[in-house]
Amino acid sequence: LWCLMMSVTPTRGCLLDLPWEDILVPHILCHLPLQQLLSLQRVSKSFQSLIQLYLANMRCFDSSQIGPAIPRAAFVNLLKDNEVLQQLALQNCSDWLTDQELLPVIGQNHHLHHIQLKGCAQLSRHALVAISLSCPNLRQLSLAHCEWVDSLSLRSLADHCKALEAVDLTACRQLKDEAICYLVQKCGRLKSLSLAVNANVGDVAVEETAKCCPELEHLDLTGCLRVKNDSIRVLAEYCPKLRSLKVKHCHNVAESSLSILRSRGVELDVEPPLQRALVLLQDVVGFAPFINLQI
């Protein structure tokens, strides 16, 4: 395909003779890595115009496809004419990405339904407010390790993006139970939620999530030290579709509550007590005695 695109001769028809919007953009260019497309712009002015048309009609943008780091100016230039984005994944740009670069992209793309901002530490609460106001059809949002997320901006998200199905709030340490409760009350379609690495999240948030989100399939509570057995039992009662639960480093969650979920085949990230004891014994003495684990 690359050789075909580079074979431009004056005597024969070339790739550029094909309809750009009907053939080249939707059926050929979409199969090339973004980094190669950007290199293709250097071939000729015609190719440059073609790639600009492609960028303006691109539905998915993943910054990791460009390389280990994307320059600020390149990001701004790539998306300046695009108003049809559906998926936006911004990785490898946390060193420079601020509201100034992100807000124009969000403001002109109202069809976004997947946004990945993991680790974008230099943004502010205004970015989340802009997302909530501009993206009413948002379904998946990752804000992991974005400590700028606060209760007010999360309330704005909950008020305007009620179709949310997956939210990652890992290490959003400003958030407390009240903010999580508001989110799940407004966004009852949630199937996946991460509240990991947040010492402010406890039983109140987990119980409200269980009662408001009957479609919940995945919940990550890793390192939520205030979560206890009672909320895990509520989770088991109200979430029949739960498929996985992470409670590693939740020291107040015991097997007495986890066993209910374990018996239903829910995937847990902690082993049963006997299994953990055997692993520990094997690590210490180099072997584990034969024990019949059948019950």
PDB file of N, CA, C and O in Angstrom, residues 132 136 138-139 151-167 177-191 193 205 208-215:
ATOM      1  N   SER A 132     -18.029  18.046  29.845  1.00  0.00           N
ATOM      2  CA  SER A 132     -19.422  17.795  30.223  1.00  0.00           C
ATOM      3  C   SER A 132     -20.390  18.637  29.395  1.00  0.00           C
ATOM      4  O   SER A 132     -21.488  18.182  29.057  1.00  0.00           O
ATOM      5  N   PRO A 136     -22.313  15.463  25.155  1.00  0.00           N
ATOM      6  CA  PRO A 136     -23.481  14.862  25.829  1.00  0.00           C
ATOM      7  C   PRO A 136     -23.588  13.352  25.623  1.00  0.00           C
ATOM      8  O   PRO A 136     -24.272  12.677  26.388  1.00  0.00           O
ATOM      9  N   LEU A 138     -21.054  11.219  25.701  1.00  0.00           N
ATOM     10  CA  LEU A 138     -19.854  10.575  26.235  1.00  0.00           C
ATOM     11  C   LEU A 138     -20.197   9.271  26.949  1.00  0.00           C
ATOM     12  O   LEU A 138     -21.115   9.220  27.771  1.00  0.00           O
ATOM     13  N   ARG A 139     -19.456   8.197  26.599  1.00  0.00           N
ATOM     14  CA  ARG A 139     -19.708   6.894  27.205  1.00  0.00           C
ATOM     15  C   ARG A 139     -18.527   6.398  28.047  1.00  0.00           C
ATOM     16  O   ARG A 139     -18.738   5.717  29.041  1.00  0.00           O
ATOM     17  N   SER A 151     -14.949  17.868  43.202  1.00  0.00           N
ATOM     18  CA  SER A 151     -16.359  17.496  43.300  1.00  0.00           C
ATOM     19  C   SER A 151     -17.240  18.354  42.390  1.00  0.00           C
ATOM     20  O   SER A 151     -18.207  17.858  41.804  1.00  0.00           O
ATOM     21  N   LEU A 152     -16.929  19.632  42.242  1.00  0.00           N
ATOM     22  CA  LEU A 152     -17.756  20.510  41.413  1.00  0.00           C
ATOM     23  C   LEU A 152     -17.689  20.112  39.938  1.00  0.00           C
ATOM     24  O   LEU A 152     -18.711  20.069  39.247  1.00  0.00           O
ATOM     25  N   SER A 153     -16.487  19.832  39.442  1.00  0.00           N
ATOM     26  CA  SER A 153     -16.355  19.446  38.041  1.00  0.00           C
ATOM     27  C   SER A 153     -16.972  18.068  37.800  1.00  0.00           C
ATOM     28  O   SER A 153     -17.549  17.816  36.738  1.00  0.00           O
ATOM     29  N   LEU A 154     -16.887  17.180  38.788  1.00  0.00           N
ATOM     30  CA  LEU A 154     -17.498  15.861  38.635  1.00  0.00           C
ATOM     31  C   LEU A 154     -19.021  15.967  38.632  1.00  0.00           C
ATOM     32  O   LEU A 154     -19.707  15.233  37.912  1.00  0.00           O
ATOM     33  N   ARG A 155     -19.561  16.889  39.403  1.00  0.00           N
ATOM     34  CA  ARG A 155     -21.012  17.115  39.391  1.00  0.00           C
ATOM     35  C   ARG A 155     -21.466  17.603  38.019  1.00  0.00           C
ATOM     36  O   ARG A 155     -22.523  17.211  37.516  1.00  0.00           O
ATOM     37  N   SER A 156     -20.669  18.463  37.411  1.00  0.00           N
ATOM     38  CA  SER A 156     -20.996  18.943  36.068  1.00  0.00           C
ATOM     39  C   SER A 156     -21.014  17.787  35.082  1.00  0.00           C
ATOM     40  O   SER A 156     -21.907  17.685  34.235  1.00  0.00           O
ATOM     41  N   LEU A 157     -20.039  16.895  35.193  1.00  0.00           N
ATOM     42  CA  LEU A 157     -20.005  15.717  34.332  1.00  0.00           C
ATOM     43  C   LEU A 157     -21.261  14.869  34.525  1.00  0.00           C
ATOM     44  O   LEU A 157     -21.905  14.441  33.559  1.00  0.00           O
ATOM     45  N   ALA A 158     -21.620  14.632  35.785  1.00  0.00           N
ATOM     46  CA  ALA A 158     -22.788  13.805  36.083  1.00  0.00           C
ATOM     47  C   ALA A 158     -24.078  14.437  35.570  1.00  0.00           C
ATOM     48  O   ALA A 158     -24.987  13.741  35.099  1.00  0.00           O
ATOM     49  N   ASP A 159     -24.176  15.749  35.634  1.00  0.00           N
ATOM     50  CA  ASP A 159     -25.394  16.446  35.212  1.00  0.00           C
ATOM     51  C   ASP A 159     -25.611  16.403  33.706  1.00  0.00           C
ATOM     52  O   ASP A 159     -26.751  16.410  33.237  1.00  0.00           O
ATOM     53  N   HIS A 160     -24.512  16.348  32.935  1.00  0.00           N
ATOM     54  CA  HIS A 160     -24.636  16.504  31.493  1.00  0.00           C
ATOM     55  C   HIS A 160     -24.299  15.249  30.690  1.00  0.00           C
ATOM     56  O   HIS A 160     -24.644  15.179  29.499  1.00  0.00           O
ATOM     57  N   CYS A 161     -23.630  14.277  31.282  1.00  0.00           N
ATOM     58  CA  CYS A 161     -23.192  13.091  30.542  1.00  0.00           C
ATOM     59  C   CYS A 161     -23.796  11.834  31.170  1.00  0.00           C
ATOM     60  O   CYS A 161     -23.080  10.999  31.742  1.00  0.00           O
ATOM     61  N   LYS A 162     -25.095  11.704  31.046  1.00  0.00           N
ATOM     62  CA  LYS A 162     -25.798  10.627  31.744  1.00  0.00           C
ATOM     63  C   LYS A 162     -25.738   9.288  31.013  1.00  0.00           C
ATOM     64  O   LYS A 162     -26.259   8.293  31.514  1.00  0.00           O
ATOM     65  N   ALA A 163     -25.098   9.275  29.822  1.00  0.00           N
ATOM     66  CA  ALA A 163     -24.942   8.022  29.086  1.00  0.00           C
ATOM     67  C   ALA A 163     -23.626   7.323  29.430  1.00  0.00           C
ATOM     68  O   ALA A 163     -23.297   6.306  28.823  1.00  0.00           O
ATOM     69  N   LEU A 164     -22.901   7.830  30.390  1.00  0.00           N
ATOM     70  CA  LEU A 164     -21.610   7.255  30.753  1.00  0.00           C
ATOM     71  C   LEU A 164     -21.740   5.780  31.131  1.00  0.00           C
ATOM     72  O   LEU A 164     -22.629   5.398  31.903  1.00  0.00           O
ATOM     73  N   GLU A 165     -20.822   4.972  30.597  1.00  0.00           N
ATOM     74  CA  GLU A 165     -20.790   3.549  30.906  1.00  0.00           C
ATOM     75  C   GLU A 165     -19.504   3.132  31.620  1.00  0.00           C
ATOM     76  O   GLU A 165     -19.494   2.115  32.309  1.00  0.00           O
ATOM     77  N   ALA A 166     -18.436   3.908  31.435  1.00  0.00           N
ATOM     78  CA  ALA A 166     -17.160   3.563  32.064  1.00  0.00           C
ATOM     79  C   ALA A 166     -16.438   4.840  32.477  1.00  0.00           C
ATOM     80  O   ALA A 166     -16.243   5.744  31.658  1.00  0.00           O
ATOM     81  N   VAL A 167     -16.054   4.909  33.753  1.00  0.00           N
ATOM     82  CA  VAL A 167     -15.338   6.072  34.286  1.00  0.00           C
ATOM     83  C   VAL A 167     -14.170   5.584  35.128  1.00  0.00           C
ATOM     84  O   VAL A 167     -14.350   4.738  36.007  1.00  0.00           O
ATOM     85  N   ASP A 177     -16.768  10.596  49.258  1.00  0.00           N
ATOM     86  CA  ASP A 177     -17.982   9.809  49.061  1.00  0.00           C
ATOM     87  C   ASP A 177     -19.107  10.604  48.417  1.00  0.00           C
ATOM     88  O   ASP A 177     -19.814  10.112  47.526  1.00  0.00           O
ATOM     89  N   GLU A 178     -19.312  11.846  48.867  1.00  0.00           N
ATOM     90  CA  GLU A 178     -20.430  12.645  48.374  1.00  0.00           C
ATOM     91  C   GLU A 178     -20.361  12.835  46.857  1.00  0.00           C
ATOM     92  O   GLU A 178     -21.386  12.758  46.159  1.00  0.00           O
ATOM     93  N   ALA A 179     -19.172  13.089  46.335  1.00  0.00           N
ATOM     94  CA  ALA A 179     -19.013  13.313  44.892  1.00  0.00           C
ATOM     95  C   ALA A 179     -19.295  12.035  44.111  1.00  0.00           C
ATOM     96  O   ALA A 179     -19.950  12.070  43.057  1.00  0.00           O
ATOM     97  N   ILE A 180     -18.825  10.915  44.612  1.00  0.00           N
ATOM     98  CA  ILE A 180     -19.064   9.642  43.935  1.00  0.00           C
ATOM     99  C   ILE A 180     -20.551   9.305  43.957  1.00  0.00           C
ATOM    100  O   ILE A 180     -21.118   8.826  42.966  1.00  0.00           O
ATOM    101  N   CYS A 181     -21.199   9.545  45.087  1.00  0.00           N
ATOM    102  CA  CYS A 181     -22.633   9.274  45.195  1.00  0.00           C
ATOM    103  C   CYS A 181     -23.423  10.083  44.170  1.00  0.00           C
ATOM    104  O   CYS A 181     -24.355   9.563  43.536  1.00  0.00           O
ATOM    105  N   TYR A 182     -23.063  11.344  43.995  1.00  0.00           N
ATOM    106  CA  TYR A 182     -23.760  12.189  43.027  1.00  0.00           C
ATOM    107  C   TYR A 182     -23.574  11.646  41.616  1.00  0.00           C
ATOM    108  O   TYR A 182     -24.516  11.607  40.816  1.00  0.00           O
ATOM    109  N   LEU A 183     -22.371  11.208  41.311  1.00  0.00           N
ATOM    110  CA  LEU A 183     -22.086  10.668  39.981  1.00  0.00           C
ATOM    111  C   LEU A 183     -22.948   9.445  39.685  1.00  0.00           C
ATOM    112  O   LEU A 183     -23.590   9.365  38.634  1.00  0.00           O
ATOM    113  N   VAL A 184     -22.967   8.496  40.586  1.00  0.00           N
ATOM    114  CA  VAL A 184     -23.685   7.241  40.310  1.00  0.00           C
ATOM    115  C   VAL A 184     -25.201   7.431  40.335  1.00  0.00           C
ATOM    116  O   VAL A 184     -25.934   6.710  39.656  1.00  0.00           O
ATOM    117  N   GLN A 185     -25.674   8.409  41.105  1.00  0.00           N
ATOM    118  CA  GLN A 185     -27.114   8.693  41.112  1.00  0.00           C
ATOM    119  C   GLN A 185     -27.577   9.226  39.762  1.00  0.00           C
ATOM    120  O   GLN A 185     -28.693   8.955  39.323  1.00  0.00           O
ATOM    121  N   LYS A 186     -26.722   9.985  39.103  1.00  0.00           N
ATOM    122  CA  LYS A 186     -27.065  10.577  37.807  1.00  0.00           C
ATOM    123  C   LYS A 186     -26.729   9.653  36.638  1.00  0.00           C
ATOM    124  O   LYS A 186     -27.331   9.764  35.566  1.00  0.00           O
ATOM    125  N   CYS A 187     -25.759   8.777  36.829  1.00  0.00           N
ATOM    126  CA  CYS A 187     -25.256   7.943  35.730  1.00  0.00           C
ATOM    127  C   CYS A 187     -25.484   6.471  36.048  1.00  0.00           C
ATOM    128  O   CYS A 187     -24.540   5.712  36.313  1.00  0.00           O
ATOM    129  N   GLY A 188     -26.737   6.070  36.030  1.00  0.00           N
ATOM    130  CA  GLY A 188     -27.097   4.719  36.434  1.00  0.00           C
ATOM    131  C   GLY A 188     -26.766   3.645  35.421  1.00  0.00           C
ATOM    132  O   GLY A 188     -26.963   2.455  35.691  1.00  0.00           O
ATOM    133  N   ARG A 189     -26.210   4.029  34.246  1.00  0.00           N
ATOM    134  CA  ARG A 189     -25.852   3.037  33.229  1.00  0.00           C
ATOM    135  C   ARG A 189     -24.417   2.537  33.383  1.00  0.00           C
ATOM    136  O   ARG A 189     -23.956   1.734  32.564  1.00  0.00           O
ATOM    137  N   LEU A 190     -23.726   2.987  34.397  1.00  0.00           N
ATOM    138  CA  LEU A 190     -22.315   2.625  34.545  1.00  0.00           C
ATOM    139  C   LEU A 190     -22.130   1.112  34.588  1.00  0.00           C
ATOM    140  O   LEU A 190     -22.790   0.397  35.335  1.00  0.00           O
ATOM    141  N   LYS A 191     -21.171   0.674  33.772  1.00  0.00           N
ATOM    142  CA  LYS A 191     -20.789  -0.738  33.771  1.00  0.00           C
ATOM    143  C   LYS A 191     -19.394  -0.947  34.354  1.00  0.00           C
ATOM    144  O   LYS A 191     -19.062  -2.042  34.812  1.00  0.00           O
ATOM    145  N   LEU A 193     -16.303   1.100  36.767  1.00  0.00           N
ATOM    146  CA  LEU A 193     -15.942   2.254  37.598  1.00  0.00           C
ATOM    147  C   LEU A 193     -14.684   1.933  38.380  1.00  0.00           C
ATOM    148  O   LEU A 193     -14.583   0.876  39.002  1.00  0.00           O
ATOM    149  N   ALA A 205     -19.915   5.437  49.456  1.00  0.00           N
ATOM    150  CA  ALA A 205     -19.812   5.522  47.997  1.00  0.00           C
ATOM    151  C   ALA A 205     -20.048   4.169  47.345  1.00  0.00           C
ATOM    152  O   ALA A 205     -20.736   4.071  46.320  1.00  0.00           O
ATOM    153  N   GLU A 208     -23.802   3.176  47.564  1.00  0.00           N
ATOM    154  CA  GLU A 208     -24.638   3.969  46.654  1.00  0.00           C
ATOM    155  C   GLU A 208     -24.396   3.537  45.209  1.00  0.00           C
ATOM    156  O   GLU A 208     -25.333   3.486  44.405  1.00  0.00           O
ATOM    157  N   THR A 209     -23.155   3.216  44.874  1.00  0.00           N
ATOM    158  CA  THR A 209     -22.843   2.704  43.533  1.00  0.00           C
ATOM    159  C   THR A 209     -23.607   1.417  43.269  1.00  0.00           C
ATOM    160  O   THR A 209     -24.191   1.224  42.195  1.00  0.00           O
ATOM    161  N   ALA A 210     -23.608   0.526  44.253  1.00  0.00           N
ATOM    162  CA  ALA A 210     -24.309  -0.751  44.098  1.00  0.00           C
ATOM    163  C   ALA A 210     -25.802  -0.545  43.869  1.00  0.00           C
ATOM    164  O   ALA A 210     -26.405  -1.177  42.989  1.00  0.00           O
ATOM    165  N   LYS A 211     -26.404   0.356  44.618  1.00  0.00           N
ATOM    166  CA  LYS A 211     -27.854   0.548  44.545  1.00  0.00           C
ATOM    167  C   LYS A 211     -28.283   1.314  43.290  1.00  0.00           C
ATOM    168  O   LYS A 211     -29.396   1.121  42.800  1.00  0.00           O
ATOM    169  N   CYS A 212     -27.404   2.161  42.773  1.00  0.00           N
ATOM    170  CA  CYS A 212     -27.777   3.007  41.630  1.00  0.00           C
ATOM    171  C   CYS A 212     -27.354   2.432  40.282  1.00  0.00           C
ATOM    172  O   CYS A 212     -27.865   2.866  39.241  1.00  0.00           O
ATOM    173  N   CYS A 213     -26.437   1.480  40.280  1.00  0.00           N
ATOM    174  CA  CYS A 213     -25.867   0.982  39.024  1.00  0.00           C
ATOM    175  C   CYS A 213     -26.043  -0.535  38.910  1.00  0.00           C
ATOM    176  O   CYS A 213     -25.078  -1.301  39.093  1.00  0.00           O
ATOM    177  N   PRO A 214     -27.245  -0.992  38.607  1.00  0.00           N
ATOM    178  CA  PRO A 214     -27.492  -2.435  38.529  1.00  0.00           C
ATOM    179  C   PRO A 214     -26.780  -3.116  37.371  1.00  0.00           C
ATOM    180  O   PRO A 214     -26.664  -4.347  37.362  1.00  0.00           O
ATOM    181  N   GLU A 215     -26.299  -2.326  36.381  1.00  0.00           N
ATOM    182  CA  GLU A 215     -25.588  -2.896  35.236  1.00  0.00           C
ATOM    183  C   GLU A 215     -24.092  -3.023  35.488  1.00  0.00           C
ATOM    184  O   GLU A 215     -23.349  -3.463  34.601  1.00  0.00           O
TER     185      GLU A 215
END
